[in-house]
CSV table of C-alpha atoms in Angstrom, one decimal:
chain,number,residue,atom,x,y,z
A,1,UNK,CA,9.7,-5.3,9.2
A,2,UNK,CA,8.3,-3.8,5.9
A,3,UNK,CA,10.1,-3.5,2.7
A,4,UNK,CA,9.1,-1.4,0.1
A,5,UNK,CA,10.1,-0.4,-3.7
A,6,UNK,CA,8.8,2.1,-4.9
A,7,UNK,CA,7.7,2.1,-9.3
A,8,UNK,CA,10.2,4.9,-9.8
A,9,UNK,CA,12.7,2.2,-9.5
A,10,UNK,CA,13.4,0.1,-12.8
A,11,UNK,CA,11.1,-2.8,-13.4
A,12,UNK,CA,14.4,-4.5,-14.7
A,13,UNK,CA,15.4,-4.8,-11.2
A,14,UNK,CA,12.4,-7.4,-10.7
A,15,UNK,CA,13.0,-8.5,-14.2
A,16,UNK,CA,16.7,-9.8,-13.7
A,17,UNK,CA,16.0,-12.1,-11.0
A,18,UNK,CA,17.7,-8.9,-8.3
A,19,UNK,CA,14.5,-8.2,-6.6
A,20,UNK,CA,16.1,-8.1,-3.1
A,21,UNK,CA,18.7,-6.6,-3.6
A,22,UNK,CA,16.5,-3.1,-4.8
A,23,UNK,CA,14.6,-3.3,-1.3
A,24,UNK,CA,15.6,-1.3,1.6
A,25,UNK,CA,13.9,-1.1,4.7
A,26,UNK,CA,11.3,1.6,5.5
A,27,UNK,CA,12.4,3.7,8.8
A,28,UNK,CA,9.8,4.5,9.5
A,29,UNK,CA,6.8,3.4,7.3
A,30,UNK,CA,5.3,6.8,7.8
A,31,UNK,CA,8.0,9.1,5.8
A,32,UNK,CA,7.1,7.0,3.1
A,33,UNK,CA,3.3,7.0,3.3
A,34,UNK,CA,3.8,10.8,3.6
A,35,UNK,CA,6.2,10.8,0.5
A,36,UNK,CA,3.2,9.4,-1.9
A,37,UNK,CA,0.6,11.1,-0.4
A,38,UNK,CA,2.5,14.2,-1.6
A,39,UNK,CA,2.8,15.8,2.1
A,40,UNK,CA,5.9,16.7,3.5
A,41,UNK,CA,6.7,15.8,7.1
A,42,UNK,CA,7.8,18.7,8.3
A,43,UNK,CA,4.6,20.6,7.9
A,44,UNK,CA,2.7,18.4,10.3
A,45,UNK,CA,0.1,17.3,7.8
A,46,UNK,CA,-1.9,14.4,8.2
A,47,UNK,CA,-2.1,11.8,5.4
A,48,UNK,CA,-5.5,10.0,4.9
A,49,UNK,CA,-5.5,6.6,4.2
A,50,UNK,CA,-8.2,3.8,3.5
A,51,UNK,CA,-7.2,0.7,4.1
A,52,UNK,CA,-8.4,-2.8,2.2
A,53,UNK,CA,-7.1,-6.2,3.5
A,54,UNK,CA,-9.4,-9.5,4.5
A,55,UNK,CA,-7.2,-10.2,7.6
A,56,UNK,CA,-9.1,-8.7,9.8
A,57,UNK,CA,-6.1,-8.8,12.9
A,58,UNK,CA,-3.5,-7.5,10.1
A,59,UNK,CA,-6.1,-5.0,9.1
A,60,UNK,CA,-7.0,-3.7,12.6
A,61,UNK,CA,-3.3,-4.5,13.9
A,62,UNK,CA,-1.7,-1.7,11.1
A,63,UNK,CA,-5.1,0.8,11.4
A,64,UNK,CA,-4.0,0.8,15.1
A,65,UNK,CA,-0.2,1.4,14.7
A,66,UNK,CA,-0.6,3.9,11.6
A,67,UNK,CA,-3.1,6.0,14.0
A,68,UNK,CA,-0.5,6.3,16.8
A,69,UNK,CA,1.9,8.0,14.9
A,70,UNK,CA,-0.4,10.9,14.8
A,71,UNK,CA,0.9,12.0,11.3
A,72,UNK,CA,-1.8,9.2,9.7
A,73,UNK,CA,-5.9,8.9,9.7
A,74,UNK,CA,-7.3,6.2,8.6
A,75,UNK,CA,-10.3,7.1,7.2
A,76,UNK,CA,-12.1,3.9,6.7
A,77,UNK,CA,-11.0,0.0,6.4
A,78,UNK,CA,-12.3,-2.7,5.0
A,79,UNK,CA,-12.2,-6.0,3.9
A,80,UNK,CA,-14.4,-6.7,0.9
A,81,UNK,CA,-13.3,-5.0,-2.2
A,82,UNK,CA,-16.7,-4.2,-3.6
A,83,UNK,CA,-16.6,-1.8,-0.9
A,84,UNK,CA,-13.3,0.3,-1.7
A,85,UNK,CA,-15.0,2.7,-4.7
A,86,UNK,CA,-17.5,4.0,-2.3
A,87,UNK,CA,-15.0,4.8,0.6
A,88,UNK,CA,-12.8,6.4,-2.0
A,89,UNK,CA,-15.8,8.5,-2.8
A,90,UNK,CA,-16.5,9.1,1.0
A,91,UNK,CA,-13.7,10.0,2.3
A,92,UNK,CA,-11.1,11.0,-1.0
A,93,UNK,CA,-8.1,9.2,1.0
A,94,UNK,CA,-4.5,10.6,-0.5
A,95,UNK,CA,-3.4,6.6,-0.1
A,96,UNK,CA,-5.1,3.1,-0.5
A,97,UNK,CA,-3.4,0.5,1.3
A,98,UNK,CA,-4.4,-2.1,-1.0
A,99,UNK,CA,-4.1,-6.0,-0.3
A,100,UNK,CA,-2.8,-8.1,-3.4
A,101,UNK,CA,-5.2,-10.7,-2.8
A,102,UNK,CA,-8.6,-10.6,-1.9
A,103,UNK,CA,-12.0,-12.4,-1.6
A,104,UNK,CA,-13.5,-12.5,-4.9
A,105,UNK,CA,-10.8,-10.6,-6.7
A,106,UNK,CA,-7.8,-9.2,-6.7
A,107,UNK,CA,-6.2,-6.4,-5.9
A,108,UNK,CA,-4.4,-6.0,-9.2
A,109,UNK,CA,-7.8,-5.3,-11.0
A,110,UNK,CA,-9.1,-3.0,-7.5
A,111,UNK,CA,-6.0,-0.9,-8.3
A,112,UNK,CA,-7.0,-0.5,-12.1
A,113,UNK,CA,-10.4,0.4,-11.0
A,114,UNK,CA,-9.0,2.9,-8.5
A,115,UNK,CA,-6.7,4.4,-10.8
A,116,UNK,CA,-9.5,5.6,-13.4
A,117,UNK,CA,-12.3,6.4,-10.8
A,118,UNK,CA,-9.8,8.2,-8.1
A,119,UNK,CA,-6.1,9.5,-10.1
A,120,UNK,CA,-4.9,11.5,-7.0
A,121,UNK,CA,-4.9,8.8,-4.7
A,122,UNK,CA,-1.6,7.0,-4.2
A,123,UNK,CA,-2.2,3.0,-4.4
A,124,UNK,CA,0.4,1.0,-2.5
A,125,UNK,CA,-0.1,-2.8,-2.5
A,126,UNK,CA,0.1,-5.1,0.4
A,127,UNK,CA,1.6,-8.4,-0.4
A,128,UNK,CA,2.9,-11.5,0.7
A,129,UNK,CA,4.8,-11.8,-2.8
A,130,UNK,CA,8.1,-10.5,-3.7
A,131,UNK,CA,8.0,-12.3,-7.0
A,132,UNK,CA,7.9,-10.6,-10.4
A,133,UNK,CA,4.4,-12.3,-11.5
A,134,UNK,CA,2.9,-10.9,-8.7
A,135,UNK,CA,4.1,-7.6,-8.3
A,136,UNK,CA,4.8,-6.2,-11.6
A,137,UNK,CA,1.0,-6.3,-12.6
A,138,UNK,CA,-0.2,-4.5,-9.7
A,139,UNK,CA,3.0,-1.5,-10.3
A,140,UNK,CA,1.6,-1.9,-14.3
A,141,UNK,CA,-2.0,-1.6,-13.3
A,142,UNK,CA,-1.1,2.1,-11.1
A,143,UNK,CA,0.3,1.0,-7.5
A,144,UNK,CA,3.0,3.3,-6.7
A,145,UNK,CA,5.1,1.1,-4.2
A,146,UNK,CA,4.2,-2.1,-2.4
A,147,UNK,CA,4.8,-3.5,0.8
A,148,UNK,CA,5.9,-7.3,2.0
A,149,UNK,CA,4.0,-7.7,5.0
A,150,UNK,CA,6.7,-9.6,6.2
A,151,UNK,CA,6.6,-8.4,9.8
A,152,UNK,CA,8.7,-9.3,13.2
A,153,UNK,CA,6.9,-9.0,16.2
């Protein structure tokens, strides 16, 4: 199951020690993609997403189930962060899926990076972490929203 909060809610949520109790679950993961990508769902628009995570299964795994919604491209995917600013440039996605940590770096400083070269894309963080040292940075740095990938088969 994903969770997601999104930055429009108070960083004092995370800051008081309630950061469950701000999550609700996404049903489905795609209104809310569609949501910060700016698209409405109604009009049948397709968002466009690249997608940066070094787990190869997870990265091909969620590539696969994002596509057969039919609502979701994904451009491009990757696993090696010195890659993301030339997909951006190739294929001007509307979101990054963006893992929190990667080979070499993480995706706290990807996200700054992204913010400045690309401002109309929408960065949501993958993560692991729910805790406030983790996730605050990358909401700081320009994600929009961030995802546990705390998922049942």
């Amino acid at each position: 199951m994903f969770w997601a909060k999104d930055i429009s809610c108070m960083e004092n949520d995370l800051l008081t020690s309630k950061a469950h109790s701000g999550f609700q679950p996404i049903q489905p993961l795609l209104h809310t993609l569609a949501r910060l990508a700016g698209k409405r769902e109604d009009l049948q628009l397709v968002v466009h997403i690249v997608l940066v995570d070094d787990h190869t299964l997870f990265r091909k795994g969620l590539a696969e189930l994002l596509e057969q919604s039919g609502s979701i491209e994904v451009a491009a995917f990757t696993g090696k962060p010195e890659e993301v600013a030339m997909l951006l440039a190739a294929h001007r996605p509307d979101v990054l899926l963006l893992d929190m940590v990667l080979p070499d770096r993480d995706g706290v400083s990807v996200a700054a990076e992204v913010k400045l070269a690309s401002p109309r894309t929408s960065i949501v963080i993958l993560t692991s972490f729910h805790d406030d040292q983790h996730v605050l940075p990358a909401l700081r740095a320009g994600a929009l929203s961030y995802f546990l990938k705390d998922i049942e088969p």
